[in-house]
Short mmCIF file of C-alpha atoms in Angstrom, two decimals:
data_model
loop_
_atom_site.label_atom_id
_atom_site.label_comp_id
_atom_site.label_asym_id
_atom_site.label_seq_id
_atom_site.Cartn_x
_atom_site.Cartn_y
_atom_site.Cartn_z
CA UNK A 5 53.87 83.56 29.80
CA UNK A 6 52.64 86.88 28.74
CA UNK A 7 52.70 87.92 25.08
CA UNK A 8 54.77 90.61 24.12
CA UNK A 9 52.89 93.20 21.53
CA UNK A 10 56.10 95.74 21.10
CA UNK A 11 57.25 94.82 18.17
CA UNK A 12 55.53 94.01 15.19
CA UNK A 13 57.26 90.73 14.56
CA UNK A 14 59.35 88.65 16.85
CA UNK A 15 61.21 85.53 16.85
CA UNK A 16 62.44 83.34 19.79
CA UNK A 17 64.65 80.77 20.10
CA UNK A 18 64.09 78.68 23.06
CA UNK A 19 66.57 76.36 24.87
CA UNK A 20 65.71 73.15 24.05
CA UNK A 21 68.60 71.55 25.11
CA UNK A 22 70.42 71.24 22.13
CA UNK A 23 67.29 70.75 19.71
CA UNK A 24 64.83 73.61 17.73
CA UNK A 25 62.22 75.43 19.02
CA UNK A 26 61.47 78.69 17.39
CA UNK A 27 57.86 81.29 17.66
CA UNK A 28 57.58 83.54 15.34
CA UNK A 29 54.68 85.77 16.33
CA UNK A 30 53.43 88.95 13.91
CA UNK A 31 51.35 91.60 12.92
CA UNK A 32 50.16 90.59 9.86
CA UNK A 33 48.65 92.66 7.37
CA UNK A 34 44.50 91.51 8.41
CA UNK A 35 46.11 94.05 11.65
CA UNK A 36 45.81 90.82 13.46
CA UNK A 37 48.65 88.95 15.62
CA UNK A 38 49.39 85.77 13.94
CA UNK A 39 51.68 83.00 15.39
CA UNK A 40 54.44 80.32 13.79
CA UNK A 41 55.94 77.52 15.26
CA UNK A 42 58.58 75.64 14.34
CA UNK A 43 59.52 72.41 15.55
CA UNK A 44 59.84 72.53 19.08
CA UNK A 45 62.95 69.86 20.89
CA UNK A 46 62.92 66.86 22.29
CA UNK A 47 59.71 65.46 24.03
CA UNK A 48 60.63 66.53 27.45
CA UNK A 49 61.13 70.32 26.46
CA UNK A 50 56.76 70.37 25.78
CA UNK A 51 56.07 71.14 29.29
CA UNK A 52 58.69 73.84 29.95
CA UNK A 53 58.99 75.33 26.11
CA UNK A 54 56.13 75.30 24.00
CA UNK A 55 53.06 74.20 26.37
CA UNK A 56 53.31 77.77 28.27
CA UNK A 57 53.42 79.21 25.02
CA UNK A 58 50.73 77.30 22.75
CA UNK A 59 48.03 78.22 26.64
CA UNK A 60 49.76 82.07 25.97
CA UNK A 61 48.38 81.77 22.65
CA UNK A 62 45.14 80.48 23.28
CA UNK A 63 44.51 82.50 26.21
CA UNK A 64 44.66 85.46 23.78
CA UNK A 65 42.09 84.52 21.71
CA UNK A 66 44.13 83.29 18.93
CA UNK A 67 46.18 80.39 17.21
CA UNK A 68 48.54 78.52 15.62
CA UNK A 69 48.80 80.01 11.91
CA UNK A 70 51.30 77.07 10.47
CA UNK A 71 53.42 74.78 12.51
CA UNK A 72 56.52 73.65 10.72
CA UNK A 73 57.76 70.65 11.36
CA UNK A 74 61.04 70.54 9.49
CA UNK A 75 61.94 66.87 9.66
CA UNK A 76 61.36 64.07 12.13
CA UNK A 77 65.07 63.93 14.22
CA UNK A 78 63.47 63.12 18.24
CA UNK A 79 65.55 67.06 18.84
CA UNK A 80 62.45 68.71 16.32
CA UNK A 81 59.59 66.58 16.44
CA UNK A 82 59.77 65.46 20.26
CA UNK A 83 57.84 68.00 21.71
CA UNK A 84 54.94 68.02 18.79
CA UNK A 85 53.93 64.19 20.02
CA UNK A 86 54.16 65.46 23.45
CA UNK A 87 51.36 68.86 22.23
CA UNK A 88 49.38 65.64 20.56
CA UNK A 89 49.16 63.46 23.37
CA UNK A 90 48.62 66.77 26.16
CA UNK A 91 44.92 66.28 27.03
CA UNK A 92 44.67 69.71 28.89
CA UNK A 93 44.24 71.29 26.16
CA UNK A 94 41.13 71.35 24.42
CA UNK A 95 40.32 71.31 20.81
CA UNK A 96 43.69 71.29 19.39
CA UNK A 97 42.32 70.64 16.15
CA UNK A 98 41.06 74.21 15.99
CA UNK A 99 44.12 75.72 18.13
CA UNK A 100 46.76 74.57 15.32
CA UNK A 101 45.26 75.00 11.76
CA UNK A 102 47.78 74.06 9.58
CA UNK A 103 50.84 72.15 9.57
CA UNK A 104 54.01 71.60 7.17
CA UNK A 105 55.14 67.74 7.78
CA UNK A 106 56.67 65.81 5.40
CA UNK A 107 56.13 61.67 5.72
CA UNK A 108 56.40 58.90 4.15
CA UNK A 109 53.05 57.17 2.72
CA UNK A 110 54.27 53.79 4.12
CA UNK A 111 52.70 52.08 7.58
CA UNK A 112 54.82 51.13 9.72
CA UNK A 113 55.36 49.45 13.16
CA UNK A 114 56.50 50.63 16.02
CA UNK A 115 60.32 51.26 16.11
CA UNK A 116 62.86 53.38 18.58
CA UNK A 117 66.14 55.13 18.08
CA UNK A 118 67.30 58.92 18.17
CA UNK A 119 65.69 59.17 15.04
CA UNK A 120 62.03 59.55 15.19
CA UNK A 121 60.57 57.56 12.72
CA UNK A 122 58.02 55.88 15.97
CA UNK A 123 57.44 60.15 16.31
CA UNK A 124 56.68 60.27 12.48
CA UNK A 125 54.57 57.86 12.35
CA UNK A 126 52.56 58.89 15.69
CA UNK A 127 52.48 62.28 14.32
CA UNK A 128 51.32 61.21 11.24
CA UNK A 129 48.30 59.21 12.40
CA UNK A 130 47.21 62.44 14.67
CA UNK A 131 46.86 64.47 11.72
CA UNK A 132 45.21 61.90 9.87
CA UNK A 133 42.83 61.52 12.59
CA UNK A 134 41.94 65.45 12.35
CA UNK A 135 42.30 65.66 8.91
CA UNK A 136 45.00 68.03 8.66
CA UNK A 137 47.72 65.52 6.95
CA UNK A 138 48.43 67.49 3.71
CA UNK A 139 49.05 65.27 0.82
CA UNK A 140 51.27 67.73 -0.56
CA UNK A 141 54.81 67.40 0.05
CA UNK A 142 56.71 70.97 1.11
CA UNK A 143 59.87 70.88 -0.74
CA UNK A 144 62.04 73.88 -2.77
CA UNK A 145 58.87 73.44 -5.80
CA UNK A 146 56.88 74.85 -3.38
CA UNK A 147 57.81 78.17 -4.37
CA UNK A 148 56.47 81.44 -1.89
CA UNK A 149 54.20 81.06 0.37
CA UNK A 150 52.21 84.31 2.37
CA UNK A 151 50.68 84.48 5.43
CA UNK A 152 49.04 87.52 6.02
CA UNK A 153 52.12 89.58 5.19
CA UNK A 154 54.89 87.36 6.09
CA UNK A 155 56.20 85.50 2.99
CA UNK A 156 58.21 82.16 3.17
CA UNK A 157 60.30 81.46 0.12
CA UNK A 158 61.05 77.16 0.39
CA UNK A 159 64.69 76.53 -0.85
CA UNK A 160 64.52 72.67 0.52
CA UNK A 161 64.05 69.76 0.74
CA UNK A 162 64.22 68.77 -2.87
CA UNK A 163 62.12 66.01 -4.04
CA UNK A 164 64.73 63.49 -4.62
CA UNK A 165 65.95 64.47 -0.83
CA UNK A 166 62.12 64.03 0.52
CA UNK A 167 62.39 60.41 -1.74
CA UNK A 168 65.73 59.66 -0.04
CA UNK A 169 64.52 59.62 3.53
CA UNK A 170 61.01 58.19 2.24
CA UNK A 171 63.44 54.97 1.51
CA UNK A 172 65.48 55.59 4.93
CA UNK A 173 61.75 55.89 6.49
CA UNK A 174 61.15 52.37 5.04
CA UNK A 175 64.20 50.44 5.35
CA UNK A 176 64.09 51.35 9.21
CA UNK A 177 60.52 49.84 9.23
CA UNK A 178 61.94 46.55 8.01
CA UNK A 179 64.28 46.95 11.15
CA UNK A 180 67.73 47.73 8.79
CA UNK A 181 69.61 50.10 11.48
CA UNK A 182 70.20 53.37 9.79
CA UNK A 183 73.45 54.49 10.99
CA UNK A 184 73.92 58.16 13.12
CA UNK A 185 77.21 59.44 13.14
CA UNK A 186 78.37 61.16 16.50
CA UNK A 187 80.13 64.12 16.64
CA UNK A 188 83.86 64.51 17.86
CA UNK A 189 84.10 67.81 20.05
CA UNK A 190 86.77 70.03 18.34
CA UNK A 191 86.63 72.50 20.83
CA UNK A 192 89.71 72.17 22.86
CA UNK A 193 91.14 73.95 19.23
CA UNK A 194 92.23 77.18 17.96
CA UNK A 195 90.37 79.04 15.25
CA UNK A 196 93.48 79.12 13.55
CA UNK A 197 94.34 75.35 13.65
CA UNK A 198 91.10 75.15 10.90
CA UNK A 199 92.62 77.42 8.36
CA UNK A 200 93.24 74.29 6.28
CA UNK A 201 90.24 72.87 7.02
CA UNK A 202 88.42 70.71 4.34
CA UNK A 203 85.03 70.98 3.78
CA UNK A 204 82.80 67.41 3.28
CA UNK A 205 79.18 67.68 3.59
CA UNK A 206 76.67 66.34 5.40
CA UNK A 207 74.94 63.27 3.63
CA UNK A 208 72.10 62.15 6.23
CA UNK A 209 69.00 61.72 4.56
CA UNK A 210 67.21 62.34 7.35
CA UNK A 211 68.74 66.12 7.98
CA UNK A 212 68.85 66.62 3.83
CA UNK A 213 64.67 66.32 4.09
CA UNK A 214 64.82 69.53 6.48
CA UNK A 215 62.13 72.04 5.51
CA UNK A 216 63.93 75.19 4.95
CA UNK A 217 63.01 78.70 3.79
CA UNK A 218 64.06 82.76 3.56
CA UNK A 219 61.07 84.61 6.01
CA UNK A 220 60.34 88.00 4.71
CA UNK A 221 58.74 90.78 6.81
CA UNK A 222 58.43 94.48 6.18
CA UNK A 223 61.56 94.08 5.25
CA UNK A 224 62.89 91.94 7.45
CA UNK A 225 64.28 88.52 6.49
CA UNK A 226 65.64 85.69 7.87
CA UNK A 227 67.33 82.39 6.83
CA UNK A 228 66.21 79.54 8.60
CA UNK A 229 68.02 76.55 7.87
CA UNK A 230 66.95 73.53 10.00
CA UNK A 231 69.69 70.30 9.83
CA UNK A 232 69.42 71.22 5.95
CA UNK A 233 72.84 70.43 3.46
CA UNK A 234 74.14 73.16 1.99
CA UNK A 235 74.24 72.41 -1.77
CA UNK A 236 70.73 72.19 -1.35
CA UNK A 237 70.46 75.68 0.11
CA UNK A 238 73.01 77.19 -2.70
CA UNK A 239 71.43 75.51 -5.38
CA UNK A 240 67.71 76.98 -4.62
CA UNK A 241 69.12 80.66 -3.82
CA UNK A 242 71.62 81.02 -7.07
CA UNK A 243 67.81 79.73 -8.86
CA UNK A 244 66.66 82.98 -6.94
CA UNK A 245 69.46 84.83 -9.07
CA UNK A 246 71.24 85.35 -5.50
CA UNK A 247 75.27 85.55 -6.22
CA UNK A 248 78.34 86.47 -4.40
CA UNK A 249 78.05 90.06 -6.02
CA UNK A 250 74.75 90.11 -5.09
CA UNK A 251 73.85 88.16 -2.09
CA UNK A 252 70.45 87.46 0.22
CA UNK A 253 70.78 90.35 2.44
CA UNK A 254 69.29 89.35 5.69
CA UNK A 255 68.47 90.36 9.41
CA UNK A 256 69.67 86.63 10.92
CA UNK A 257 70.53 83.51 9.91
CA UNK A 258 69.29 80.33 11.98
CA UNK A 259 72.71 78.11 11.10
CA UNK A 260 72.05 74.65 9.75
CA UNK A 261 72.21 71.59 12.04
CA UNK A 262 73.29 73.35 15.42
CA UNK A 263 76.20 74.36 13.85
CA UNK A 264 77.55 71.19 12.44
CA UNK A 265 80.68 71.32 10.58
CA UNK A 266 78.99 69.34 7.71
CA UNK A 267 76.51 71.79 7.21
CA UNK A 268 77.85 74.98 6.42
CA UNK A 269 80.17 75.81 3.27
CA UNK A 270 82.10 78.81 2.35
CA UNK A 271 79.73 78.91 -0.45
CA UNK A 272 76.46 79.25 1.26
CA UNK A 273 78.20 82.19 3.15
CA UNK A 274 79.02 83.71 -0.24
CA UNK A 275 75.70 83.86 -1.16
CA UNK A 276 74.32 85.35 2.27
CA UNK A 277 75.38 88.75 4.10
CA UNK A 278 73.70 89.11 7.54
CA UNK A 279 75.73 89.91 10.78
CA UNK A 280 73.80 87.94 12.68
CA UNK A 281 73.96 84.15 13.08
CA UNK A 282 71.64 82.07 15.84
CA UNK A 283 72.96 78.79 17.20
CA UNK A 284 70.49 76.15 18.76
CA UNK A 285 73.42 74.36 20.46
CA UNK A 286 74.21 73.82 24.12
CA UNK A 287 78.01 72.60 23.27
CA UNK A 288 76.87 69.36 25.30
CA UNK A 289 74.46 67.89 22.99
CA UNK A 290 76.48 65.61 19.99
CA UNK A 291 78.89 68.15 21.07
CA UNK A 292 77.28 71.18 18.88
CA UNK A 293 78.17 73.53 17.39
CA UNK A 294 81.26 72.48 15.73
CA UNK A 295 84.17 75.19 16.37
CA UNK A 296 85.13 74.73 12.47
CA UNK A 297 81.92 75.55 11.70
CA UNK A 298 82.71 79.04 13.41
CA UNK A 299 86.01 79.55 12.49
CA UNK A 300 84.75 79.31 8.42
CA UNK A 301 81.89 81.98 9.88
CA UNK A 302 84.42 84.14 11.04
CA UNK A 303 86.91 83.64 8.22
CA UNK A 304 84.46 84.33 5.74
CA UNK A 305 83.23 87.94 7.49
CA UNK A 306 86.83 89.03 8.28
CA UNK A 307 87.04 89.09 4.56
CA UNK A 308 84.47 91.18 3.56
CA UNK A 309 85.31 93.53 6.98
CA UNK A 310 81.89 92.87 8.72
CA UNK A 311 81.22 92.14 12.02
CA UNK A 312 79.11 89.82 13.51
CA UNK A 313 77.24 88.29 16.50
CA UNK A 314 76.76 84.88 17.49
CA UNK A 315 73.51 84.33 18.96
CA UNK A 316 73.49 81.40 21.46
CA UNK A 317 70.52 79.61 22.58
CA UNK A 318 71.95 78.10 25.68
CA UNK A 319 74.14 79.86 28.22
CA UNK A 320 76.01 76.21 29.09
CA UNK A 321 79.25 76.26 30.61
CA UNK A 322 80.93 74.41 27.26
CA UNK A 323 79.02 77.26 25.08
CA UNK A 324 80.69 80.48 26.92
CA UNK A 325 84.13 78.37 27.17
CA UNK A 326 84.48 77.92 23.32
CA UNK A 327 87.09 81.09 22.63
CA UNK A 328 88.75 80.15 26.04
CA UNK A 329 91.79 79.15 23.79
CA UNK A 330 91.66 81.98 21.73
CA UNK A 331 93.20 84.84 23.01
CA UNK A 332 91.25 88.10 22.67
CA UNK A 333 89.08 86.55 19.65
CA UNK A 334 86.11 89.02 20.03
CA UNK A 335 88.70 91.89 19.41
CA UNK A 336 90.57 90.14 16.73
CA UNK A 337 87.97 88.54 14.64
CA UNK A 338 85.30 91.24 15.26
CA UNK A 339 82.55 89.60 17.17
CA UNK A 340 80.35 89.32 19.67
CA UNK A 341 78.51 87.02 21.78
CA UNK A 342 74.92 87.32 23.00
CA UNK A 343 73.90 84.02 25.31
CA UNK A 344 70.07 83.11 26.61
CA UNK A 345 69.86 84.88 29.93
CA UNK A 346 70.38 82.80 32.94
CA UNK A 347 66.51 83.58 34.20
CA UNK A 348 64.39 83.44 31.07
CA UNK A 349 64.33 80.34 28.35
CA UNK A 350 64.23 82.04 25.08
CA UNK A 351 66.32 84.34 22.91
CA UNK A 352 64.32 86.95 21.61
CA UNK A 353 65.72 89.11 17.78
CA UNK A 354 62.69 91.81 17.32
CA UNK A 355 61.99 94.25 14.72
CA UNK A 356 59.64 97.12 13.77
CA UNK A 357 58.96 98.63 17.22
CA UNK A 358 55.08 99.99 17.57
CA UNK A 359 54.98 103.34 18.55
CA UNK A 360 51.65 104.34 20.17
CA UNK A 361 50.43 106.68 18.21
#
């Protein structure tokens, strides 16, 4: 993989067959490149996803500035345990120098399920054995934090969401199933048919721990949501004095949860105005993204008259067929549709071109 040094900041969303994987690589304000990671799929996407990229990385002579890991579903924190166990790469201690994971204090044994609490706690004892597990828990307290230029403002988890899946963290320790609801695929339907669509919200504790925050660059900024809930989201940005006359104007919007219809409400979109929203869905995967979920999207921005792109991570065969049904939807709704190109991994949104002077 060769770097890219065009722009001055870029962010790419890699297929990771259904789960996150997102590098956020910079100029910061030291005139140095600095480099983000966030989460990074399932344990089988390491090798093809973030392996070339982490050797692209150290090849150059530099390192991992913060890696986010947003919560510990096996479609975000696979691929970190993978990066922990890789022993081709040398002194990963120094490679990665600080991390953002939020765990629960409690020991326990070893347990399995599409949750990753056996990840967690693997993860967990890595960075204890490298000393890099902070004490501190990242939540919406945490306020703004800079990196050389880049600013991330936290809006979530809250604290009684981090104490929440602590519990979950426990009870699935002393082997009480926690239950995982499957989606339904909605996407035979019509946008129309969800015009009387209710709204009910996502209560997982696991997904309401997500680590979410607004990135701010040269002004540039992005909303990156993870599996977050949305009255968690709303609640930090009206704190942030952010309103429907006066929303977060932004340059993208990573949607929550792959674009589950639990996860997005009419009233985070009131409080955001971008006209670009990224999906890390294949359409295959728990059957993500949820066609409500873009129907409210597009509902929402044909009443304030903006258009809008989705931004696909996947170029599956269920993701390009999910307008089949609706004829001439582009035109009539005012959108457009960028997939991942068939012969490259990632989706790329750059700002800031250098020019040479």
């Amino acid at each position: 993989m060769i770097i890219s040094k065009s722009h001055e900041i870029s962010i790419q969303f890699f297929d990771a067959d259904g789960g996150d994987a997102i590098w956020i690589r910079y100029l910061g304000n030291d005139n140095l490149w600095h480099n983000i990671l966030i989460d990074g799929g399932y344990i089988g996407s390491y090798d093809k996803i973030f392996k070339p990229v982490i050797n692209a990385i150290s090849q150059a002579g530099e390192c991992i500035d913060l890696w986010i890991i947003t919560h510990i579903d096996l479609d975000h924190i696979g691929a970190i345990i993978s990066f922990t166990r890789d022993t081709s790469i040398s002194d990963k201690d120094k490679l990665a120098k600080l991390y953002w994971f939020n765990h629960a204090s409690y020991k326990i044994p070893d347990t399995s399920g599409k949750i990753g609490y056996k990840q967690g706690i693997d993860l967990r004892s890595y960075l204890e054995s490298i000393n890099k597990l902070s004490i501190e828990q990242i939540t919406e307290e945490s306020g703004i934090k800079d990196f050389h230029g880049l600013q991330l403002t936290l809006l979530s988890p809250t604290v009684e969401k981090i104490a929440a899946a602590d519990c979950a963290w426990i009870e699935k320790e002393k082997k009480k199933p926690v239950k995982v609801v499957r989606s339904q695929a909605d996407h035979h339907k019509k946008i129309e048919d969800f015009e009387e669509a209710d709204f009910a919200e996502n209560v997982d504790v696991v997904n309401g721990s997500s680590i979410t925050f607004i990135l701010k660059f040269k002004g540039i900024a992005g909303l990156l949501l993870a599996d977050s809930h949305p009255t968690d989201v709303v609640n930090s940005l009206k704190k942030l004095n952010y309103s429907q006359k006066c929303p977060l104007l932004l340059s993208f919007v990573k949607v929550s949860h792959h674009g589950s219809k639990s996860n997005t409400s009419t009233e985070l979109l009131s409080l955001i105005r971008t006209g670009v929203y990224v999906l890390s869905a294949n359409g295959i995967t728990n059957k993500h993204p949820d066609k409500e979920t873009l129907a409210r999207i597009l509902k929402y921005h044909t009443g304030i008259g903006q258009p809008l792109k989705f931004v696909f991570t996947a170029n599956t065969d269920k993701i390009k067929s999910l307008f089949n049904v609706d004829e001439n939807a582009e035109q009539r709704y005012n959108f457009t549709q960028i997939f991942i190109k068939k012969d490259k991994l990632e989706t790329t949104l750059s700002y800031l071109p250098i020019t040479l002077k």
